mmCIF file of C-alpha atoms in Angstrom:
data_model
loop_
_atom_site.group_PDB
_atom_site.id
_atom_site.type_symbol
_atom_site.label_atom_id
_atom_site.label_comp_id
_atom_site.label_asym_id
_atom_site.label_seq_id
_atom_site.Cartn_x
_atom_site.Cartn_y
_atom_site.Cartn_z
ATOM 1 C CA UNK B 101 -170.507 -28.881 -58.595
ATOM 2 C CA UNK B 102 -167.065 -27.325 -59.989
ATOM 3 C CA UNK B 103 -166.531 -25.152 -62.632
ATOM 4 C CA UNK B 104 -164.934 -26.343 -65.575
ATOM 5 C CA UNK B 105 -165.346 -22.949 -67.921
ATOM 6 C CA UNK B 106 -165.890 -19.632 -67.807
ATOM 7 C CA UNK B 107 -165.414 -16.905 -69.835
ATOM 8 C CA UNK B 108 -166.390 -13.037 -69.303
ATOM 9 C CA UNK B 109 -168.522 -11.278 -72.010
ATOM 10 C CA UNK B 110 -170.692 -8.184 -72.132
ATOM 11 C CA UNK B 111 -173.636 -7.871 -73.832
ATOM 12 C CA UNK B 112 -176.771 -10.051 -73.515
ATOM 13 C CA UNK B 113 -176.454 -13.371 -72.393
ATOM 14 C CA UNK B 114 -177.539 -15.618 -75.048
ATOM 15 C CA UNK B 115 -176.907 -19.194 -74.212
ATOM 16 C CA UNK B 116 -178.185 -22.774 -74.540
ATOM 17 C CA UNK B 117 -177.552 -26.266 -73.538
ATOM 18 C CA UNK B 118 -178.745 -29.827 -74.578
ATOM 19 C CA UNK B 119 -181.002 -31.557 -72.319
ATOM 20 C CA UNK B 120 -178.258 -34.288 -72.048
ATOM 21 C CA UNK B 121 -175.897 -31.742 -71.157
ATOM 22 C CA UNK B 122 -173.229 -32.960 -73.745
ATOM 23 C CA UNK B 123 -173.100 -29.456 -75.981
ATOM 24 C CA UNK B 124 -173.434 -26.044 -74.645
ATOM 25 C CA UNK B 125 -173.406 -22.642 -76.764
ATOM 26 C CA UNK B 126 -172.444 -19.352 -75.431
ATOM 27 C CA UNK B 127 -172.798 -15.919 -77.858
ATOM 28 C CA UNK B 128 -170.173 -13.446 -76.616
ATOM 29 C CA UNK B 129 -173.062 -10.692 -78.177
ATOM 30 C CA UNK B 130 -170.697 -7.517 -78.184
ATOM 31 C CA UNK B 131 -168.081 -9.149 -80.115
ATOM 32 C CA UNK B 132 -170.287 -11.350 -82.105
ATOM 33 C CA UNK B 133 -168.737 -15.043 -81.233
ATOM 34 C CA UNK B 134 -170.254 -18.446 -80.355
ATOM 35 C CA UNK B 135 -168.328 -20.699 -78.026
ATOM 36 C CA UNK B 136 -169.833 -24.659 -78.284
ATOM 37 C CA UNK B 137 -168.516 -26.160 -74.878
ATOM 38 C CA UNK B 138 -168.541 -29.240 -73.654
ATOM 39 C CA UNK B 139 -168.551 -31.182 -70.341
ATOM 40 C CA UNK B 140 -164.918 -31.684 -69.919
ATOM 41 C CA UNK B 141 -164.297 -27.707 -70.364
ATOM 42 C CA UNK B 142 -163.007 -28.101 -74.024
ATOM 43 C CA UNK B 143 -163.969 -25.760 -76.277
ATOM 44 C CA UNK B 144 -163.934 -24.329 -79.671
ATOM 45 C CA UNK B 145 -165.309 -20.497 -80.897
ATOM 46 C CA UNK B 146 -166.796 -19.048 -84.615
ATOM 47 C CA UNK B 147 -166.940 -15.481 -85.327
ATOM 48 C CA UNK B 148 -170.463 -15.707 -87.026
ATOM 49 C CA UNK B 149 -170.039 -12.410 -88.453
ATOM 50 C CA UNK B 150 -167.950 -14.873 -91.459
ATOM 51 C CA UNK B 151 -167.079 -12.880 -94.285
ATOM 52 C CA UNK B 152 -169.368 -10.177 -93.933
ATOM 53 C CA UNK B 153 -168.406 -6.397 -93.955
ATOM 54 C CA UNK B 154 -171.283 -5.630 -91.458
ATOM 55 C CA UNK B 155 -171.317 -6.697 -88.075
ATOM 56 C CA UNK B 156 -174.693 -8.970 -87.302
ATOM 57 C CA UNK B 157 -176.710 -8.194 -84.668
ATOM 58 C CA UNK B 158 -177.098 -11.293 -82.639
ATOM 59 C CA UNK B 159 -180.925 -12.280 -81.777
ATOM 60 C CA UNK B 160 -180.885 -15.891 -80.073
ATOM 61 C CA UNK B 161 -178.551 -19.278 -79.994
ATOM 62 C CA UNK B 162 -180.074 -22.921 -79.516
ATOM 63 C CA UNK B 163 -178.509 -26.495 -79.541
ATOM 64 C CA UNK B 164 -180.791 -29.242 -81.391
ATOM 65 C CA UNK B 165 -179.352 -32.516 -82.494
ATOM 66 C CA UNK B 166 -175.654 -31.763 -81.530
ATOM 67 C CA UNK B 167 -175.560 -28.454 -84.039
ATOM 68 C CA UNK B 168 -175.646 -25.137 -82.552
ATOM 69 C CA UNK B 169 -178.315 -22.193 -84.211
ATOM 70 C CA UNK B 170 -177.602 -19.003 -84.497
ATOM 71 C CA UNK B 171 -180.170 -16.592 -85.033
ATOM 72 C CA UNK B 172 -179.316 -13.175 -86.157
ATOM 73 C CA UNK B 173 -179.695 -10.197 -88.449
ATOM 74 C CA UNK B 174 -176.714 -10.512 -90.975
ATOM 75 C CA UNK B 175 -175.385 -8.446 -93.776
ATOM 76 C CA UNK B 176 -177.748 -9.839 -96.508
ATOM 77 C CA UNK B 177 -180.148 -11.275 -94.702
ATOM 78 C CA UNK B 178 -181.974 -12.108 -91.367
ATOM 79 C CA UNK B 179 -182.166 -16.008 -90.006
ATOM 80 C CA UNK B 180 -179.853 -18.623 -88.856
ATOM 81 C CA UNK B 181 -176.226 -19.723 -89.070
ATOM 82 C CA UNK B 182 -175.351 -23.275 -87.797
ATOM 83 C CA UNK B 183 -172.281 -24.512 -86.501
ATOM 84 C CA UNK B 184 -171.322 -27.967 -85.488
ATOM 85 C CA UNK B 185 -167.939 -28.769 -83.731
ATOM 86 C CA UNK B 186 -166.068 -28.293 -86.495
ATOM 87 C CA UNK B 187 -166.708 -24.838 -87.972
ATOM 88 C CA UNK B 188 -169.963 -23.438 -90.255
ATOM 89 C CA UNK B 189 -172.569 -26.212 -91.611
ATOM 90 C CA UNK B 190 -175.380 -24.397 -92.903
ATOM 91 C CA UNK B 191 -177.714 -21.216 -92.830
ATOM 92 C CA UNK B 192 -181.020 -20.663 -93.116
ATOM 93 C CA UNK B 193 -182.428 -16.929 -95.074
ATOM 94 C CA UNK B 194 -184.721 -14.682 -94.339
ATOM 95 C CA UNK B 195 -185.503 -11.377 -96.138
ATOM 96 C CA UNK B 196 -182.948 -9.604 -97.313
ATOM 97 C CA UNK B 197 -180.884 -6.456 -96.208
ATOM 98 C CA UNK B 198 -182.664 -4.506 -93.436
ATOM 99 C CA UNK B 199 -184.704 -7.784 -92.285
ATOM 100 C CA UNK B 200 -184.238 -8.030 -88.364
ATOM 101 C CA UNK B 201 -183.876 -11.277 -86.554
ATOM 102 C CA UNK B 202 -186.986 -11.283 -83.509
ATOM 103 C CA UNK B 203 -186.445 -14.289 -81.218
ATOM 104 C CA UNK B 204 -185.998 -17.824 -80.840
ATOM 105 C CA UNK B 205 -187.577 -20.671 -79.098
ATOM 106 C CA UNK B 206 -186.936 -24.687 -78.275
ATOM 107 C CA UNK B 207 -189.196 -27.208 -76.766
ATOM 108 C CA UNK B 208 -187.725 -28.500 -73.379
ATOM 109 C CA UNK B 209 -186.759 -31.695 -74.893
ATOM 110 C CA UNK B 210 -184.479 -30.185 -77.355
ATOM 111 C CA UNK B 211 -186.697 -31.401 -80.647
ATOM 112 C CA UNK B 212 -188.975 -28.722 -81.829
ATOM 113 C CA UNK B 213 -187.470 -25.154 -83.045
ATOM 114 C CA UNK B 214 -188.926 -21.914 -83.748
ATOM 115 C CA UNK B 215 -187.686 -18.750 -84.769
ATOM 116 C CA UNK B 216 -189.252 -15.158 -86.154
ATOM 117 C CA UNK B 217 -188.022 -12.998 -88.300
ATOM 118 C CA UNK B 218 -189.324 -9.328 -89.744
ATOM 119 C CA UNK B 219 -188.846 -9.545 -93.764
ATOM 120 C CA UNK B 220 -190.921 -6.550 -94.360
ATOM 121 C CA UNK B 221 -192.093 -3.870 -92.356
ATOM 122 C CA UNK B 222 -195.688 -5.663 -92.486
ATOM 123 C CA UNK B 223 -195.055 -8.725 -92.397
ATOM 124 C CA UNK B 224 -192.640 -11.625 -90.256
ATOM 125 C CA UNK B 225 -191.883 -15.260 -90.813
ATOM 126 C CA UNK B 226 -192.851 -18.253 -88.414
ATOM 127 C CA UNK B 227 -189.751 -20.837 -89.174
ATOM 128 C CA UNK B 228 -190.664 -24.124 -87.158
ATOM 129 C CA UNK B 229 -189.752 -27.590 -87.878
ATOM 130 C CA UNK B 230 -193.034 -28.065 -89.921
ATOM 131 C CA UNK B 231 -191.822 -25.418 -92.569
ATOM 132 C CA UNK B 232 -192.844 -21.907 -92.561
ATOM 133 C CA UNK B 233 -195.808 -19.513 -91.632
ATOM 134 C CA UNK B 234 -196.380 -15.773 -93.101
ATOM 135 C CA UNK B 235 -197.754 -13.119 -90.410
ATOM 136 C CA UNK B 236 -199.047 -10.045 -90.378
ATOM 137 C CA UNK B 237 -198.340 -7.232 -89.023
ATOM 138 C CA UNK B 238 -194.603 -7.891 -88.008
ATOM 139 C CA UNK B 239 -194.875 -7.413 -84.210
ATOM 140 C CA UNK B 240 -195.322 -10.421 -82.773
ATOM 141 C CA UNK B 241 -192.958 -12.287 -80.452
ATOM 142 C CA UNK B 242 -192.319 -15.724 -79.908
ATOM 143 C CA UNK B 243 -193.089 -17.092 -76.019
ATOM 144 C CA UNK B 244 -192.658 -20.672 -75.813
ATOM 145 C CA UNK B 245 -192.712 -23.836 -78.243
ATOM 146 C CA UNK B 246 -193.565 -26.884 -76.123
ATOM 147 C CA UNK B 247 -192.616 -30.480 -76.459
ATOM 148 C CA UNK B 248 -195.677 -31.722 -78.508
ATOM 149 C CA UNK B 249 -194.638 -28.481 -81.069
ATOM 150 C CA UNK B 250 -197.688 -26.049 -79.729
ATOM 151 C CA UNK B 251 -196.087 -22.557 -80.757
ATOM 152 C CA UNK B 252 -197.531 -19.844 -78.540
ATOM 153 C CA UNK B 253 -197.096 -16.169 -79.948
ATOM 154 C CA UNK B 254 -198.284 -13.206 -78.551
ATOM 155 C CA UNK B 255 -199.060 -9.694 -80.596
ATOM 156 C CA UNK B 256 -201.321 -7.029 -79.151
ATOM 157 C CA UNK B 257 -202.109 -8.323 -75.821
ATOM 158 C CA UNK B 258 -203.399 -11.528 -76.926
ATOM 159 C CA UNK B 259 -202.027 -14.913 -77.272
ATOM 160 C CA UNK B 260 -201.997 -17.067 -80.334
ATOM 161 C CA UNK B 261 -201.572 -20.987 -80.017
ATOM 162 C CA UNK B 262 -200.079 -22.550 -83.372
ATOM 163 C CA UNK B 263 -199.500 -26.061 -84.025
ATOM 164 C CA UNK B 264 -197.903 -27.401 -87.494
ATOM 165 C CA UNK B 265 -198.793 -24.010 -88.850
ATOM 166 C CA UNK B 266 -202.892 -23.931 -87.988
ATOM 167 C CA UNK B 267 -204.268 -21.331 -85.369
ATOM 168 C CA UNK B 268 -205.832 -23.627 -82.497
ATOM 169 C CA UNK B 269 -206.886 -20.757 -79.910
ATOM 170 C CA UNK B 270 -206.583 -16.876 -79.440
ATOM 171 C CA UNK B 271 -206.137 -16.179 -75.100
ATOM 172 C CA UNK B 272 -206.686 -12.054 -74.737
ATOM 173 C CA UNK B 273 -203.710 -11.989 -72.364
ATOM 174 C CA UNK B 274 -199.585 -12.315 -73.452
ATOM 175 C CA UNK B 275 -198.739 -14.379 -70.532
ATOM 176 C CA UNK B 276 -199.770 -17.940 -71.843
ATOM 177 C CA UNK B 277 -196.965 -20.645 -71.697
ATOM 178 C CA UNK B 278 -197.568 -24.556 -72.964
ATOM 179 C CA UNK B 279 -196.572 -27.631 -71.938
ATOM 180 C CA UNK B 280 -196.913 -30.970 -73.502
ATOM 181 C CA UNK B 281 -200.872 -30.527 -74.919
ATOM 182 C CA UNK B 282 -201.540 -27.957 -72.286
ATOM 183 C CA UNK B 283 -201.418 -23.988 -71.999
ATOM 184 C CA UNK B 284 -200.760 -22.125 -68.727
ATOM 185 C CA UNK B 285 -202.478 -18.829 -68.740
ATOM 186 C CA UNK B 286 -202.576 -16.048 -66.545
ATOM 187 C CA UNK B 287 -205.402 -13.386 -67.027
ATOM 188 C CA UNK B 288 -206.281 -10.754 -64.223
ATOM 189 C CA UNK B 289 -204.291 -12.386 -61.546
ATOM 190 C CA UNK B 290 -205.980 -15.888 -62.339
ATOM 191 C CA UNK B 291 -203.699 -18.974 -62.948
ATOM 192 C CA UNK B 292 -205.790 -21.027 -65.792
ATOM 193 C CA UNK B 293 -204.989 -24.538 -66.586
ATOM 194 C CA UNK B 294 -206.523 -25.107 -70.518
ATOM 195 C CA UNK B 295 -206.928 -27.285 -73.416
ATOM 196 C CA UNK B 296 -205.153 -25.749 -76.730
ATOM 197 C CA UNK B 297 -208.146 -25.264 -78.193
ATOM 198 C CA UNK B 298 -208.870 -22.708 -75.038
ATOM 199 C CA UNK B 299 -211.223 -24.713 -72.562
ATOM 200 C CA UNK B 300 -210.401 -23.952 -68.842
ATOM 201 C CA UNK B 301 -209.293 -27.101 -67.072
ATOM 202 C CA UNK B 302 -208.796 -25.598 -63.673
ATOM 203 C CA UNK B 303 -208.137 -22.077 -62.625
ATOM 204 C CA UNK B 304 -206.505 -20.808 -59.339
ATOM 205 C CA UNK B 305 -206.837 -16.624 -58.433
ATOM 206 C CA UNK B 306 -204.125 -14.315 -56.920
ATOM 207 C CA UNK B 307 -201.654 -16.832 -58.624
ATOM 208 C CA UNK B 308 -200.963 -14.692 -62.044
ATOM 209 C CA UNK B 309 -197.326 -15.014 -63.643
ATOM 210 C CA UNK B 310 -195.397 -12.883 -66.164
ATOM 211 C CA UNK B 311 -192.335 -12.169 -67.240
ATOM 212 C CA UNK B 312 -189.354 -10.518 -65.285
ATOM 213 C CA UNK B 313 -185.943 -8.876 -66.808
ATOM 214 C CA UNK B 314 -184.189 -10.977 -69.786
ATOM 215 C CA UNK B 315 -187.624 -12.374 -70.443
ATOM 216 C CA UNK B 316 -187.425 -14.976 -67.730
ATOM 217 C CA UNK B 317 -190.888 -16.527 -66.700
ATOM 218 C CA UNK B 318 -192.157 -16.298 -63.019
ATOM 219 C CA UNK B 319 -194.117 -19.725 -63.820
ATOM 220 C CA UNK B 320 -192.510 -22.949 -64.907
ATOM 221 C CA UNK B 321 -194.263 -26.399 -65.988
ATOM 222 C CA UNK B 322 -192.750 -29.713 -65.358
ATOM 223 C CA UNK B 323 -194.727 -32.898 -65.942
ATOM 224 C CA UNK B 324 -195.683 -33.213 -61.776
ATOM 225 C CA UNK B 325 -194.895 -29.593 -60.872
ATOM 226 C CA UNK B 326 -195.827 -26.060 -61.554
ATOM 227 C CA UNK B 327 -193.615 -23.706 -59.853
ATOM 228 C CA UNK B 328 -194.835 -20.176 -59.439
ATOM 229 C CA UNK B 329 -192.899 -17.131 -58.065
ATOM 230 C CA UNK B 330 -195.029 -15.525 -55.674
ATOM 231 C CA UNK B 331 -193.568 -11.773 -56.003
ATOM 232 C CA UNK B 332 -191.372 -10.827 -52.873
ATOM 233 C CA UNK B 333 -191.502 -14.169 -51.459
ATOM 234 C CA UNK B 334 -190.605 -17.418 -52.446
ATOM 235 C CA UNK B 335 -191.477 -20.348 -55.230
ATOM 236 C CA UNK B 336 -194.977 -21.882 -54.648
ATOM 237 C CA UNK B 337 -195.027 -25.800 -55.812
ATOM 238 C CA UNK B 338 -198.336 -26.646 -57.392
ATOM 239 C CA UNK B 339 -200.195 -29.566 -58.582
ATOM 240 C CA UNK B 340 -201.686 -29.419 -62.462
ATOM 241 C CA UNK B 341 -204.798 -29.148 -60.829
ATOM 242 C CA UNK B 342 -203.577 -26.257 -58.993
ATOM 243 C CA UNK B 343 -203.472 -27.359 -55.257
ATOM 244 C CA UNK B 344 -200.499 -26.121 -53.466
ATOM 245 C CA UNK B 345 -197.684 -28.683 -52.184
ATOM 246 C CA UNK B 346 -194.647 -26.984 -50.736
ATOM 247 C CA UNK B 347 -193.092 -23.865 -50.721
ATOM 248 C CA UNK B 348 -189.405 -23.249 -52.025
ATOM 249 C CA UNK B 349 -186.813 -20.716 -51.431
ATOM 250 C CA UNK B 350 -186.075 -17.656 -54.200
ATOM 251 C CA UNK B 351 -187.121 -17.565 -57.841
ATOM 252 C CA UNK B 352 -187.354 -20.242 -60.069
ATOM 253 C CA UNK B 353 -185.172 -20.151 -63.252
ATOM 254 C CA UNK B 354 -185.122 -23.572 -64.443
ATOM 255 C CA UNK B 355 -186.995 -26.689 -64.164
ATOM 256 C CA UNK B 356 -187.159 -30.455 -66.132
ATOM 257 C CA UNK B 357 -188.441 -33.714 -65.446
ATOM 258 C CA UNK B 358 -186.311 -34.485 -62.727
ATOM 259 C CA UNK B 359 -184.851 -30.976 -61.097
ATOM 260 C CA UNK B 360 -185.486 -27.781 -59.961
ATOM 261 C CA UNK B 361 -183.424 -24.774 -59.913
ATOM 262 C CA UNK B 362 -183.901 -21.830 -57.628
ATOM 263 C CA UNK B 363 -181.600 -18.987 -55.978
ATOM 264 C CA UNK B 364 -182.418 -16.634 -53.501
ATOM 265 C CA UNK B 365 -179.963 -14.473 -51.363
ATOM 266 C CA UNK B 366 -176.878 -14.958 -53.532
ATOM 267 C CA UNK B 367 -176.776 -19.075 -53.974
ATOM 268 C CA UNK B 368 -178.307 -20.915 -56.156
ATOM 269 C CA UNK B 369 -180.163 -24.261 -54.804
ATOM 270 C CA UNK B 370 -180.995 -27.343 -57.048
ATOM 271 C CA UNK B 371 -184.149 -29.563 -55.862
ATOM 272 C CA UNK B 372 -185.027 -33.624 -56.809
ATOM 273 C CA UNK B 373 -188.523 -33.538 -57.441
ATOM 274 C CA UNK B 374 -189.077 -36.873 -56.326
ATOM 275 C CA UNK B 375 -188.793 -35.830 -53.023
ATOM 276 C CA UNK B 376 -187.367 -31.951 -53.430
ATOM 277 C CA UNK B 377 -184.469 -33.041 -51.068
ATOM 278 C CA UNK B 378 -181.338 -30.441 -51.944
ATOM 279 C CA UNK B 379 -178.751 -32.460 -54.579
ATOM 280 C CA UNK B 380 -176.500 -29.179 -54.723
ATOM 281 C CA UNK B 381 -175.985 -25.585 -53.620
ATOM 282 C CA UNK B 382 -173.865 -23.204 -55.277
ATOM 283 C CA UNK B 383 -172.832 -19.314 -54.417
ATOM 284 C CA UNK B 384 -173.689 -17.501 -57.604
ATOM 285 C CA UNK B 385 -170.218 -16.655 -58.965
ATOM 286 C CA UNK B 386 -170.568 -12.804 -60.500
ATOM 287 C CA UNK B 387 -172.391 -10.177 -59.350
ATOM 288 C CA UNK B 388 -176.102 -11.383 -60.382
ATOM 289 C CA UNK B 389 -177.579 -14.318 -62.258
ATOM 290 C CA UNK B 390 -179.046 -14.041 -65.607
ATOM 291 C CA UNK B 391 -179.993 -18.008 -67.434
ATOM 292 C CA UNK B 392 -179.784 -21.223 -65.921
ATOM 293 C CA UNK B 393 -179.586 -24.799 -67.876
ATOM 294 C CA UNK B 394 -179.279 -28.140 -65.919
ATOM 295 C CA UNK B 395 -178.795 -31.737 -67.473
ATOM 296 C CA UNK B 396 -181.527 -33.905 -67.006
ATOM 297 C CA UNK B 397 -179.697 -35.945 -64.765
ATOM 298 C CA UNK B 398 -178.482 -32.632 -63.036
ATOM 299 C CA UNK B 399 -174.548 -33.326 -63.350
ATOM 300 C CA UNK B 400 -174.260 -30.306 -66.014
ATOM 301 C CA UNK B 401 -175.131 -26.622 -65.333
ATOM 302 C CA UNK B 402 -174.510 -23.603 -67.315
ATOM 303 C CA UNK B 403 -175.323 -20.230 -65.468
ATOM 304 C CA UNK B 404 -174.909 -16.342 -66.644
ATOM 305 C CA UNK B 405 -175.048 -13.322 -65.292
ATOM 306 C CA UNK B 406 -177.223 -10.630 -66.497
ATOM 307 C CA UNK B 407 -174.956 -8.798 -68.419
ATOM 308 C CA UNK B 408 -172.572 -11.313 -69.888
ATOM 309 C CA UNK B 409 -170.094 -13.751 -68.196
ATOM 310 C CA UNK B 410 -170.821 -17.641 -68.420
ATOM 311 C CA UNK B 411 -169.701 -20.563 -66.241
ATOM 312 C CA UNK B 412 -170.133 -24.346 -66.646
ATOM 313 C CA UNK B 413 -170.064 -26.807 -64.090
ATOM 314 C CA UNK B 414 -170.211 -30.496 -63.572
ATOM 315 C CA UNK B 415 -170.969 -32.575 -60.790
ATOM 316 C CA UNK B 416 -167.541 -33.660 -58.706
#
């Protein structure tokens, strides 16, 4: 792999790529820019502050269908602004002045996208593909949105599993991710396998996941593979029924149909799962590692650190 871009921010690391690894989107969050990138290292940058007086307050980025969201809490309002190569194509409004922009979610495969935003102090707005979705109270935060549009949401220690807009199941922990039809829960140390309306499918104990720094998940769900982090060791490779295959070195931080991503000690290691046989190795190039996205053929792979600074590299 070579890099082909880089640029140093500071601020938090918002960034996204397609699964095809033909757009990526960068938010340079202190100065309030988007950079779309793509594999050849070209490049083009928005101030999405626009015409605004008041800086925004940048809250998420995702690329769908070749356009680039941004999600953030603007002068007048709170929601998205969308950007295609060429400049500006759209936005999307939320509340008015004083809304705040919560978080952002896509399925892996790029199709589904959810967002949150806090129009009131009581209440928040669900924006998915399927339309829209009123909650009360207005703290609840956004985990995952899966291929097959489940929406999991968590408020208050419990989980809430949404699809097109109707509550399917209520989990009484916040550490509940989905995948295709399935949910991945963990709940007093147990790893649960379940059906979205709640059923336990299989379970597995002392295997419980949450979430680390920047909101990265020690658990991630391909359609073969779980990969856990055990903590202070290394990534455990399980089955969906929960049988344990192989072990991996570091901590997972990305993971599709056809790759896996892990670093440990400085370099960052990319696996084939149809054999987990090493494609690529590559020394992490700042000081510490924040995201990682890989194509799904695993030629593209944007990387930041934790605090800013992005690189994109391609396969020689």
């Amino acid at each position: 792999m070579t890099v082909v871009w880089n640029i140093s921010t500071v601020g938090i690391p918002f960034m996204d790529m397609s699964p095809d690894g033909s757009l990526s989107a960068v938010i340079d969050w202190n100065n309030h820019i988007v950079y779309l990138v793509k594999p050849d290292g070209t490049a083009v940058s928005f101030d999405v502050q626009g015409n605004d007086d008041v800086e925004p307050v940048i809250s998420g980025v995702v690329v769908k269908d070749g356009r680039v969201y941004v999600l953030g809490s603007y002068e007048a309002f709170s929601g998205v602004r969308v950007y295609s190569w060429n400049g500006q194509v759209g936005e999307l409004e939320h509340g008015g002045s004083g809304s705040v922009a919560d978080g952002m979610r896509r399925s892996p495969d790029g199709k589904h996208l959810c967002y949150l935003v806090s129009v009131s102090p009581t209440e928040q707005v669900l924006r998915c593909d399927w339309g829209e979705t009123k909650l009360t109270p207005n703290d609840y935060d956004i985990n995952w949105v899966s291929n097959t549009g489940l929406v999991v949401l968590t408020e208050g220690g419990k989980s809430f599993v949404l699809k097109d807009g109707e509550n399917l199941a209520t989990l009484n922990t916040p550490n509940v991710i989905a995948y295709g039809d399935r949910l991945i829960a963990s709940e007093d140390g147990t790893l649960k396998i379940l059906a979205p309306n709640g059923t336990v499918l299989a379970t597995r104990e002392n295997a419980g996941f949450s979430q680390t720094t920047l909101l990265r998940w020690t658990l991630l769900p391909t359609g073969r593979y779980i990969f856990r982090h055990e903590p202070l060791e290394d990534t455990h490779v399980f089955t969906w029924n929960l049988s344990e295959v192989k072990t991996l070195p570091g901590f997972p931080y990305f993971a599709n149909e056809n790759f896996v991503v892990t670093a440990k000690d400085g370099v960052i290691h990319c696996y084939s799962l149809r054999d987990f046989h090493e494609v690529f190795s590559v020394k992490v190039p700042g000081d510490s590692l924040g995201y990682v996205r890989l194509s799904d053929d695993g030629k593209v792979m944007l990387i930041s650190g934790e605090t800013g600074d992005f690189w994109l590299y391609v396969a020689k």
